[in-house]
Amino acid sequence: MTDAGRDGKPDAETPGTVEGRGSDVIARIHRAIRQRILSGDLPPGTHLAAAEIAGEFRVSRTPAREALLLLASQGFVDVIPNRGAYVRNWSREDIEEVFDLRALLEPHAAARAASRASAQDVAELEALASEMETASRSRSASDRDRLAVLNDRFHRRIASIAGGPRLERFINDTYELVLQAWTFGTFSDEDMARSMMHHRDLISAFRTGDAALAHAVMESHILNARRRYVDRPEAGIDFAED
Amino acid sequence: MTDAGRDGKPDAETPGTVEGRGSDVIARIHRAIRQRILSGDLPPGTHLAAAEIAGEFRVSRTPAREALLLLASQGFVDVIPNRGAYVRNWSREDIEEVFDLRALLEPHAAARAASRASAQDVAELEALASEMETASRSRSASDRDRLAVLNDRFHRRIASIAGGPRLERFINDTYELVLQAWTFGTFSDEDMARSMMHHRDLISAFRTGDAALAHAVMESHILNARRRYVDRPEAGIDFAED
DNA sequence: GAAAACATGATTGCATGCACTTTGCCCCTG
DNA sequence: CAGGGGCAAAGTGCATGCAATCATGTTTTC
């Protein structure tokens, strides 16, 4: 079972020094650095020195280095031999590719999920959709953040229900970026209503096991998001024009 | 342009990967172990001890460990904390998922490639297709191996021409498995002829920039392979029924 | 006799040390 | 003053050491 755990918030402030052996140091560093890259805290081109990271997380250079290697294998940083890791530049083409891949992968996942979703799965998705609708009626920053988290969980849950480990991994790898690009900040009321309706349509398709419908709804859902993004790219990541 | 030797990856920039020049010990170990896993030399469940690998490759445990971490991030092995890395079991469902993903990703890549292929690209693919046709007329083991290598290169080249780094990475990650499952060993003359014709049809679509045709041809190409595989799974990887 | 507890051996995970590469600055030369 | 060579600082990449953890076989206890 995949980590159905908490939201993507890294427990940045762990009071005291819980030098817990056995706590997965590599994974923690990996998540923290990835979060900083996605949030723009570490701008593209930044040199990530192993010693620096090690010092900050109070560990040695070995786990820091291994976390960097993992980030490299996922495409977040480029590792140049004997020179270290550099935060990768996300170009406009990168973002567009991500949307293309989402438009390819997620409808496929939705169709599979429609064929496999249990009543329990549908109930979970409905709970998420209800929460999102509640949050969507507010414009407070915290509710918008919560909406992004819930939306993330909703889509990941569908990928999980689809039941293919590689498909799920691809979607999750692809999805990271979207979280940053798509902050719900630019949604009009109409956009928001349509997005919420898409979720309900998806759930409906899941309940009746209608794979073709789920596929179509998800595709339109993604393509809408893509269009919204392409129309106003300045709202997302500031691109490095190099 | 260096001679494209046995290494299927020339100078193509594969972002995020750690394919460095020189004494890249990690990448070498990574490739070697992956090859053994795919070839069945290391059966599922095998415990990969860091010290053992280190000794065999005459390096220390650190790069061996890091190669294992990379393999884990790609799903080839499972790393259990404080217990080490174990070769992952490939179930029938895993293979079927791989074919599903290929049937999803590669037609997409083919369509993109059709819109972007240069005359140079088309010429390269034609050269590969010609070589494959020559090799396909023989039944010697070496020619069959060569055919697999050429086919691999053909499909990867298309993914490369498609021009999306993540798409290319997904396809390459997915493709590894197929190399083992699909050894051309079970091809009838008719299957072989059809496969070769698909390649020519693809090239034709690339030359005329017909994305829809390229998509359709690739999809039928993959689904044919999938069907052939599903019909006689015993010809490929021996599944671990756990 | 069976189950629990202990001791032992093996292995992982992290820390640290060291050689090699790269880079940037300074000095020297023309 | 411009260009080239060399030197030093920094940082990576790999080797090695050590404590914590887990598996296994033996002993102890009921």
Coordinates of C-alpha atoms (C1' of nucleotides) in Angstrom, one line a residue:
Chain A
M1 CA 0.0 0.0 0.0
T2 CA 1.3 3.4 -0.8
D3 CA 1.8 6.1 1.7
A4 CA -1.7 7.4 2.1
G5 CA -0.4 9.5 4.8
R6 CA -0.4 13.1 5.5
D7 CA -0.2 16.0 3.2
G8 CA 2.9 17.2 1.6
K9 CA 3.8 19.4 4.4
P10 CA 7.3 18.6 5.5
D11 CA 7.6 18.7 9.2
A12 CA 10.1 21.5 9.1
E13 CA 10.1 22.3 12.7
T14 CA 10.8 19.3 14.8
P15 CA 11.4 20.7 18.2
G16 CA 14.4 19.4 20.0
T17 CA 16.9 17.1 18.4
V18 CA 15.3 13.7 18.0
E19 CA 18.5 12.1 16.7
G20 CA 16.4 9.0 16.1
R21 CA 18.4 6.3 14.5
G22 CA 16.2 4.5 12.1
S23 CA 14.3 7.5 11.0
D24 CA 14.9 7.6 7.3
V25 CA 17.3 10.4 7.0
I26 CA 17.6 10.1 3.2
A27 CA 13.9 10.3 2.6
R28 CA 13.6 13.3 4.9
I29 CA 16.3 15.2 3.1
H30 CA 14.9 14.2 -0.2
R31 CA 11.5 15.5 0.6
A32 CA 12.8 18.7 2.1
I33 CA 15.0 19.6 -0.8
R34 CA 12.4 18.7 -3.3
Q35 CA 9.9 20.9 -1.5
R36 CA 12.3 23.8 -1.7
I37 CA 12.9 23.3 -5.3
L38 CA 9.3 23.2 -6.1
S39 CA 8.4 26.1 -4.0
G40 CA 11.1 28.2 -5.7
D41 CA 13.0 28.6 -2.5
L42 CA 16.0 27.0 -4.3
P43 CA 16.0 28.7 -7.7
P44 CA 17.2 26.9 -10.8
G45 CA 20.9 26.8 -11.2
T46 CA 21.5 26.8 -7.4
H47 CA 24.5 24.7 -6.5
L48 CA 23.6 22.1 -3.9
A49 CA 26.7 21.3 -2.0
A50 CA 26.6 18.0 -0.1
A51 CA 28.5 19.4 2.9
E52 CA 26.1 22.3 3.2
I53 CA 23.0 20.1 3.2
A54 CA 24.7 17.7 5.5
G55 CA 25.5 20.5 8.0
E56 CA 22.0 21.9 7.8
F57 CA 20.3 18.5 8.5
R58 CA 23.0 17.6 11.1
V59 CA 24.1 14.5 9.3
S60 CA 27.1 13.5 7.4
R61 CA 27.7 14.0 3.7
T62 CA 26.9 10.4 2.8
P63 CA 23.1 10.5 3.2
A64 CA 23.0 14.1 1.8
R65 CA 24.8 12.9 -1.3
E66 CA 22.4 9.9 -1.6
A67 CA 19.4 12.2 -1.4
L68 CA 20.9 14.3 -4.1
L69 CA 21.4 11.2 -6.3
L70 CA 17.7 10.4 -5.8
L71 CA 16.7 13.9 -6.8
A72 CA 18.9 13.5 -9.9
S73 CA 17.3 10.2 -10.8
Q74 CA 13.9 12.0 -10.7
G75 CA 15.1 14.9 -12.8
F76 CA 15.0 17.6 -10.1
V77 CA 18.7 18.3 -10.3
D78 CA 21.5 17.7 -12.7
V79 CA 24.5 16.1 -11.3
I80 CA 27.7 17.0 -13.1
P81 CA 30.6 14.7 -12.4
N82 CA 33.1 16.2 -10.0
R83 CA 31.1 19.4 -9.8
G84 CA 28.0 18.5 -7.9
A85 CA 24.3 18.9 -8.1
Y86 CA 22.5 21.9 -9.7
V87 CA 18.8 22.7 -9.5
R88 CA 17.4 22.1 -12.9
N89 CA 15.8 24.8 -15.0
W90 CA 12.2 24.4 -15.7
S91 CA 11.4 25.8 -19.0
R92 CA 8.0 26.5 -20.5
E93 CA 8.4 23.4 -22.5
D94 CA 8.9 21.4 -19.4
I95 CA 5.6 22.6 -18.0
E96 CA 3.9 21.9 -21.2
E97 CA 5.3 18.5 -21.3
V98 CA 4.0 17.8 -17.9
F99 CA 0.5 18.8 -18.9
D100 CA 0.8 16.6 -22.0
L101 CA 1.8 13.7 -19.9
R102 CA -1.0 14.3 -17.4
A103 CA -3.5 14.5 -20.2
L104 CA -2.1 11.1 -21.3
L105 CA -1.6 9.3 -18.1
E106 CA -4.4 10.5 -15.9
P107 CA -7.3 9.6 -18.2
H108 CA -5.8 6.2 -18.6
A109 CA -5.7 5.9 -14.8
A110 CA -9.2 7.2 -14.4
A111 CA -10.5 4.6 -16.9
R112 CA -8.7 1.8 -15.0
A113 CA -9.9 3.2 -11.7
A114 CA -13.5 3.2 -12.9
S115 CA -13.2 -0.6 -13.6
R116 CA -11.7 -1.3 -10.2
A117 CA -13.0 1.2 -7.7
S118 CA -14.7 -0.3 -4.7
A119 CA -17.6 1.3 -2.8
Q120 CA -15.0 2.2 -0.2
D121 CA -12.9 3.9 -2.8
V122 CA -15.9 5.9 -4.1
A123 CA -16.8 6.9 -0.6
E124 CA -13.3 8.2 0.0
L125 CA -13.3 10.2 -3.1
E126 CA -16.7 11.6 -2.3
A127 CA -15.5 12.8 1.1
L128 CA -12.5 14.5 -0.6
A129 CA -14.8 16.1 -3.2
S130 CA -17.1 17.4 -0.4
E131 CA -14.2 18.9 1.5
M132 CA -12.9 20.5 -1.7
E133 CA -16.3 22.0 -2.4
T134 CA -16.4 23.5 1.0
A135 CA -12.9 24.9 0.7
S136 CA -13.6 26.2 -2.8
R137 CA -16.3 28.5 -1.5
S138 CA -13.7 30.5 0.4
R139 CA -11.0 32.7 -0.9
S140 CA -8.8 32.7 2.1
A141 CA -5.2 31.7 1.5
S142 CA -5.4 28.9 3.9
D143 CA -8.5 27.4 2.3
R144 CA -6.8 27.8 -1.1
D145 CA -3.8 25.9 0.2
R146 CA -6.1 23.3 1.7
L147 CA -7.8 23.0 -1.7
A148 CA -4.5 22.3 -3.4
V149 CA -3.7 19.6 -0.9
L150 CA -7.1 18.0 -1.2
N151 CA -6.9 18.2 -5.0
D152 CA -3.5 16.6 -4.9
R153 CA -4.8 13.8 -2.7
F154 CA -7.8 13.3 -4.9
H155 CA -5.8 12.8 -8.0
R156 CA -3.2 10.6 -6.3
R157 CA -6.0 8.5 -4.9
I158 CA -7.3 7.8 -8.3
A159 CA -3.9 6.9 -9.5
S160 CA -3.7 4.5 -6.6
I161 CA -7.1 3.0 -7.3
A162 CA -6.0 2.4 -10.9
G163 CA -3.7 -0.2 -9.5
G164 CA -0.6 0.0 -11.6
P165 CA 2.5 0.7 -9.6
R166 CA 4.5 2.1 -12.5
L167 CA 1.5 4.2 -13.7
E168 CA 1.1 5.5 -10.2
R169 CA 4.7 6.4 -10.0
F170 CA 4.7 8.1 -13.3
I171 CA 1.7 10.1 -12.3
N172 CA 3.1 11.0 -9.0
D173 CA 6.4 12.0 -10.5
T174 CA 4.6 14.2 -13.0
Y175 CA 2.3 15.6 -10.5
E176 CA 4.9 17.2 -8.3
L177 CA 5.4 20.1 -10.7
V178 CA 1.7 20.8 -11.1
L179 CA 1.3 21.5 -7.5
Q180 CA 3.5 24.5 -7.9
A181 CA 2.2 25.6 -11.2
W182 CA -1.4 25.3 -10.4
T183 CA -2.2 27.0 -7.2
F184 CA -5.8 27.7 -7.7
G185 CA -4.9 31.3 -7.4
T186 CA -6.1 32.1 -10.9
F187 CA -9.4 30.3 -10.8
S188 CA -12.4 32.2 -11.6
D189 CA -15.6 31.2 -9.9
E190 CA -16.7 29.5 -13.1
D191 CA -13.4 27.6 -13.4
M192 CA -13.8 26.5 -9.9
A193 CA -17.3 25.3 -10.3
R194 CA -16.4 23.4 -13.4
S195 CA -13.5 21.8 -11.7
M196 CA -15.6 20.7 -8.8
M197 CA -18.2 19.4 -11.2
H198 CA -15.6 17.4 -13.0
H199 CA -14.7 15.7 -9.7
R200 CA -18.3 14.8 -9.2
D201 CA -18.6 13.5 -12.7
L202 CA -15.6 11.4 -12.2
I203 CA -17.0 9.9 -9.0
S204 CA -20.2 9.2 -10.8
A205 CA -18.3 7.4 -13.5
F206 CA -16.4 5.4 -10.9
R207 CA -19.6 4.3 -9.2
T208 CA -21.1 3.0 -12.3
G209 CA -17.8 1.5 -13.6
D210 CA -18.0 3.6 -16.8
A211 CA -14.4 3.6 -17.9
A212 CA -15.0 5.5 -21.1
L213 CA -16.8 8.3 -19.3
A214 CA -14.1 8.5 -16.6
H215 CA -11.5 8.7 -19.3
A216 CA -13.3 11.5 -21.1
V217 CA -14.1 13.5 -18.0
M218 CA -10.5 13.3 -16.8
E219 CA -9.2 14.3 -20.1
S220 CA -11.4 17.3 -20.3
H221 CA -10.4 18.1 -16.7
I222 CA -6.7 18.1 -17.5
L223 CA -7.0 19.8 -20.8
N224 CA -9.0 22.6 -19.1
A225 CA -6.3 23.0 -16.5
R226 CA -3.7 23.0 -19.3
R227 CA -5.5 25.6 -21.2
R228 CA -5.9 27.8 -18.2
Y229 CA -2.2 27.5 -17.5
V230 CA -1.0 28.1 -21.1
D231 CA -3.2 31.2 -21.2
R232 CA -1.6 32.7 -18.2
P233 CA 1.8 31.2 -17.7
E234 CA 3.0 34.2 -15.6
A235 CA 0.8 32.9 -12.8
G236 CA 3.0 29.9 -12.2
I237 CA 6.6 29.2 -12.1
D238 CA 8.8 32.0 -13.3
F239 CA 10.6 30.5 -16.2
A240 CA 14.3 30.6 -16.6
E241 CA 14.7 31.9 -20.1
D242 CA 18.2 30.6 -20.9
Chain B
M1 CA 29.6 11.8 -33.1
T2 CA 31.1 8.9 -31.4
D3 CA 30.7 5.4 -32.7
A4 CA 27.5 4.0 -31.4
G5 CA 28.9 1.0 -29.9
R6 CA 27.2 -1.4 -27.6
D7 CA 26.1 1.5 -25.5
G8 CA 22.7 2.4 -26.7
K9 CA 23.0 5.9 -25.2
P10 CA 25.2 8.2 -27.2
D11 CA 25.5 11.8 -26.4
A12 CA 21.8 12.3 -26.0
E13 CA 21.2 14.4 -22.9
T14 CA 19.2 12.5 -20.5
P15 CA 18.4 15.0 -17.8
G16 CA 18.6 14.0 -14.3
T17 CA 20.5 10.9 -14.9
V18 CA 24.0 10.5 -13.5
E19 CA 25.5 9.2 -16.7
G20 CA 28.8 10.8 -16.3
R21 CA 32.0 10.4 -18.1
G22 CA 35.1 8.9 -16.7
S23 CA 35.2 6.7 -13.7
D24 CA 31.5 6.6 -13.2
V25 CA 31.4 3.6 -11.0
I26 CA 27.8 4.0 -9.8
A27 CA 26.4 4.0 -13.3
R28 CA 28.4 1.0 -14.3
I29 CA 27.3 -1.0 -11.3
H30 CA 23.8 0.2 -11.8
R31 CA 23.7 -1.0 -15.4
A32 CA 25.4 -4.3 -14.6
I33 CA 23.0 -5.2 -11.8
R34 CA 20.0 -4.1 -13.8
Q35 CA 21.1 -6.3 -16.7
R36 CA 21.4 -9.3 -14.4
I37 CA 18.0 -8.7 -13.0
L38 CA 16.4 -8.4 -16.4
S39 CA 18.3 -11.4 -17.8
G40 CA 17.1 -13.5 -14.9
D41 CA 20.6 -14.1 -13.7
L42 CA 19.5 -12.6 -10.4
P43 CA 16.2 -14.2 -9.7
P44 CA 13.5 -12.4 -7.8
G45 CA 14.0 -12.4 -4.1
T46 CA 17.8 -12.5 -4.3
H47 CA 19.4 -10.6 -1.5
L48 CA 21.8 -8.1 -2.9
A49 CA 24.5 -7.5 -0.3
A50 CA 26.3 -4.3 -0.6
A51 CA 29.6 -5.8 0.5
E52 CA 29.3 -8.6 -2.1
I53 CA 28.7 -6.2 -5.0
A54 CA 31.4 -4.0 -3.8
G55 CA 33.9 -6.8 -3.7
E56 CA 32.9 -8.1 -7.1
F57 CA 33.3 -4.7 -8.8
R58 CA 36.5 -3.9 -6.8
V59 CA 35.0 -0.8 -5.2
S60 CA 33.9 0.1 -1.7
R61 CA 30.4 -0.4 -0.3
T62 CA 29.5 3.3 -0.8
P63 CA 29.1 3.3 -4.6
A64 CA 27.5 -0.2 -4.5
R65 CA 25.0 1.1 -2.0
E66 CA 24.2 4.1 -4.1
A67 CA 23.7 2.0 -7.2
L68 CA 21.3 -0.1 -5.2
L69 CA 19.4 3.0 -4.1
L70 CA 19.1 4.0 -7.7
L71 CA 17.8 0.6 -8.6
A72 CA 15.3 0.9 -5.8
S73 CA 14.1 4.3 -7.0
Q74 CA 13.4 2.7 -10.4
G75 CA 11.5 -0.2 -8.9
F76 CA 14.0 -3.0 -9.7
V77 CA 14.7 -3.9 -6.1
D78 CA 13.0 -3.4 -2.8
V79 CA 15.1 -1.9 0.0
I80 CA 14.0 -2.9 3.4
P81 CA 15.5 -0.7 6.1
N82 CA 18.3 -2.4 8.0
R83 CA 17.9 -5.5 5.9
G84 CA 19.1 -4.5 2.4
A85 CA 18.0 -4.8 -1.2
Y86 CA 16.0 -7.7 -2.6
V87 CA 15.3 -8.3 -6.3
R88 CA 11.7 -7.4 -6.9
N89 CA 9.2 -10.1 -8.1
W90 CA 7.8 -9.5 -11.5
S91 CA 4.3 -10.8 -11.6
R92 CA 2.2 -11.3 -14.6
E93 CA 0.4 -8.2 -13.8
D94 CA 3.6 -6.3 -13.9
I95 CA 4.3 -7.4 -17.4
E96 CA 0.8 -6.6 -18.5
E97 CA 1.1 -3.2 -17.0
V98 CA 4.3 -2.6 -18.9
F99 CA 2.5 -3.4 -22.2
D100 CA -0.4 -1.2 -21.2
L101 CA 2.0 1.7 -20.6
R102 CA 3.9 1.1 -23.8
A103 CA 0.6 1.1 -25.7
L104 CA -0.1 4.4 -24.0
L105 CA 3.2 6.1 -24.2
E106 CA 4.8 5.0 -27.4
P107 CA 2.0 6.0 -29.7
H108 CA 2.0 9.4 -28.1
A109 CA 5.8 9.6 -28.7
A110 CA 5.3 8.4 -32.3
A111 CA 2.8 11.1 -33.0
R112 CA 5.1 13.7 -31.5
A113 CA 8.0 12.3 -33.4
A114 CA 6.1 12.5 -36.7
S115 CA 5.6 16.2 -36.2
R116 CA 9.3 16.8 -35.4
A117 CA 11.4 14.3 -37.2
S118 CA 14.1 15.8 -39.4
A119 CA 15.3 14.2 -42.7
Q120 CA 18.3 13.1 -40.7
D121 CA 16.2 11.4 -38.1
V122 CA 14.2 9.6 -40.8
A123 CA 17.4 8.5 -42.5
E124 CA 18.7 7.1 -39.2
L125 CA 15.5 5.2 -38.6
E126 CA 15.6 3.8 -42.2
A127 CA 19.1 2.6 -41.6
L128 CA 18.0 0.8 -38.5
A129 CA 15.0 -0.7 -40.2
S130 CA 17.2 -2.0 -43.0
E131 CA 19.6 -3.6 -40.6
M132 CA 16.7 -5.2 -38.8
E133 CA 15.2 -6.6 -41.9
T134 CA 18.6 -8.1 -42.8
A135 CA 18.9 -9.6 -39.4
S136 CA 15.3 -10.8 -39.4
R137 CA 16.0 -13.1 -42.3
S138 CA 18.3 -15.2 -40.2
R139 CA 17.5 -17.4 -37.4
S140 CA 20.9 -17.6 -35.8
A141 CA 21.0 -16.7 -32.2
S142 CA 23.4 -13.9 -32.7
D143 CA 21.2 -12.3 -35.4
R144 CA 18.2 -12.6 -33.1
D145 CA 20.2 -10.9 -30.4
R146 CA 21.2 -8.2 -32.8
L147 CA 17.6 -7.8 -33.8
A148 CA 16.6 -7.2 -30.3
V149 CA 19.3 -4.6 -29.9
L150 CA 18.4 -2.8 -33.1
N151 CA 14.7 -2.9 -32.2
D152 CA 15.5 -1.4 -28.8
R153 CA 17.5 1.3 -30.5
F154 CA 14.7 2.0 -33.0
H155 CA 12.1 2.5 -30.3
R156 CA 14.4 4.6 -28.1
R157 CA 15.3 6.7 -31.1
I158 CA 11.7 7.5 -31.6
A159 CA 11.2 8.4 -28.0
S160 CA 14.2 10.7 -28.3
I161 CA 12.9 12.3 -31.5
A162 CA 9.6 12.9 -29.7
G163 CA 11.5 15.4 -27.7
G164 CA 10.1 15.2 -24.2
P165 CA 12.7 14.4 -21.6
R166 CA 10.2 12.9 -19.1
L167 CA 8.3 11.0 -21.8
E168 CA 11.6 9.6 -23.0
R169 CA 12.6 8.6 -19.5
F170 CA 9.2 7.0 -18.9
I171 CA 9.5 5.0 -22.1
N172 CA 13.1 4.0 -21.4
D173 CA 12.2 2.9 -17.9
T174 CA 9.3 0.9 -19.2
Y175 CA 11.2 -0.5 -22.0
E176 CA 13.8 -2.3 -20.0
L177 CA 11.5 -5.1 -19.1
V178 CA 10.3 -5.6 -22.6
L179 CA 13.8 -6.4 -23.8
Q180 CA 13.7 -9.5 -21.6
A181 CA 10.1 -10.5 -22.3
W182 CA 10.2 -10.0 -26.0
T183 CA 13.2 -11.8 -27.3
F184 CA 11.9 -12.4 -30.9
G185 CA 12.3 -16.0 -30.1
T186 CA 8.7 -16.8 -30.6
F187 CA 8.1 -14.8 -33.7
S188 CA 6.7 -16.6 -36.6
D189 CA 7.7 -15.6 -40.1
E190 CA 4.4 -13.8 -40.5
D191 CA 4.8 -12.0 -37.2
M192 CA 8.3 -10.9 -38.1
A193 CA 7.2 -9.6 -41.5
R194 CA 4.4 -7.7 -39.9
S195 CA 6.7 -6.2 -37.4
M196 CA 9.1 -5.1 -40.0
M197 CA 6.3 -3.6 -42.0
H198 CA 5.2 -1.6 -39.0
H199 CA 8.6 -0.1 -38.8
R200 CA 8.4 0.9 -42.4
D201 CA 5.0 2.3 -42.0
L202 CA 6.2 4.3 -39.0
I203 CA 9.0 5.8 -41.0
S204 CA 6.7 6.6 -43.8
A205 CA 4.4 8.5 -41.4
F206 CA 7.4 10.3 -40.0
R207 CA 8.5 11.4 -43.4
T208 CA 5.2 12.9 -44.2
G209 CA 4.6 14.2 -40.8
D210 CA 1.4 12.3 -40.3
A211 CA 1.0 12.2 -36.6
A212 CA -2.3 10.4 -36.5
L213 CA -0.9 7.6 -38.7
A214 CA 2.2 7.3 -36.7
H215 CA 0.0 7.0 -33.6
A216 CA -2.1 4.3 -35.1
V217 CA 0.7 2.3 -36.5
M218 CA 2.6 2.4 -33.2
E219 CA -0.4 1.4 -31.3
S220 CA -1.1 -1.6 -33.4
H221 CA 2.6 -2.4 -33.3
I222 CA 2.5 -2.5 -29.5
L223 CA -0.8 -4.2 -29.2
N224 CA 0.3 -6.9 -31.5
A225 CA 3.4 -7.5 -29.3
R226 CA 1.2 -7.4 -26.3
R227 CA -1.2 -10.0 -27.7
R228 CA 1.7 -12.2 -28.8
Y229 CA 3.0 -12.0 -25.3
V230 CA -0.2 -12.6 -23.5
D231 CA -0.9 -15.6 -25.7
R232 CA 2.3 -17.3 -24.7
P233 CA 3.6 -15.9 -21.5
E234 CA 5.7 -18.9 -20.8
A235 CA 8.1 -17.7 -23.5
G236 CA 9.2 -14.8 -21.5
I237 CA 10.0 -14.2 -17.9
D238 CA 9.1 -17.1 -15.6
F239 CA 6.7 -15.5 -13.2
A240 CA 7.0 -15.7 -9.5
E241 CA 3.7 -16.9 -8.3
D242 CA 3.7 -15.6 -4.8
Chain C
dG1 C1' 8.9 -31.2 25.1
dA2 C1' 7.8 -26.5 23.7
dA3 C1' 8.2 -21.7 24.0
dA4 C1' 10.7 -17.8 25.4
dA5 C1' 15.1 -15.4 26.1
dC6 C1' 19.8 -14.8 25.1
dA7 C1' 24.1 -14.8 22.7
dT8 C1' 26.4 -14.6 18.3
dG9 C1' 27.3 -13.5 13.7
dA10 C1' 26.3 -10.9 9.8
dT11 C1' 24.8 -6.6 7.5
dT12 C1' 23.1 -2.2 7.2
dG13 C1' 23.4 2.9 7.7
dC14 C1' 26.0 6.8 8.9
dA15 C1' 30.5 9.2 10.0
dT16 C1' 34.9 10.4 8.6
dG17 C1' 39.3 10.5 6.0
dC18 C1' 41.8 11.2 1.8
dA19 C1' 43.0 11.6 -3.1
dC20 C1' 41.6 13.6 -7.4
dT21 C1' 39.3 17.0 -10.1
dT22 C1' 37.8 21.5 -10.9
dT23 C1' 37.8 26.4 -10.4
dG24 C1' 39.2 30.9 -9.4
dC25 C1' 42.8 34.1 -8.4
dC26 C1' 47.3 35.7 -8.5
dC27 C1' 51.5 36.4 -10.5
dC28 C1' 54.5 36.3 -14.3
dT29 C1' 55.6 37.2 -19.1
dG30 C1' 55.4 39.3 -23.6
Chain D
dC1 C1' 47.9 46.2 -20.6
dA2 C1' 46.5 41.5 -22.4
dG3 C1' 47.3 36.6 -22.2
dG4 C1' 49.1 32.4 -20.2
dG5 C1' 50.8 29.4 -16.4
dG6 C1' 50.7 28.0 -11.9
dC7 C1' 49.1 27.7 -7.2
dA8 C1' 45.7 27.3 -3.6
dA9 C1' 41.0 26.7 -2.0
dA10 C1' 36.9 24.1 -2.5
dG11 C1' 34.3 20.2 -3.5
dT12 C1' 33.3 15.8 -5.2
dG13 C1' 33.9 10.7 -5.2
dC14 C1' 35.4 6.7 -3.1
dA15 C1' 37.4 4.0 1.0
dT16 C1' 37.0 2.7 5.5
dG17 C1' 35.5 2.5 10.5
dC18 C1' 32.0 1.9 13.8
dA19 C1' 27.6 1.7 16.3
dA20 C1' 22.8 0.0 15.8
dT21 C1' 19.9 -3.5 14.0
dC22 C1' 18.3 -7.9 12.4
dA23 C1' 18.6 -13.0 11.6
dT24 C1' 19.8 -17.3 13.5
dG25 C1' 21.0 -21.0 16.5
dT26 C1' 21.5 -22.2 21.3
dT27 C1' 20.3 -22.3 26.0
dT28 C1' 17.2 -21.7 29.7
dT29 C1' 12.7 -22.1 31.9
dC30 C1' 8.1 -23.8 32.7

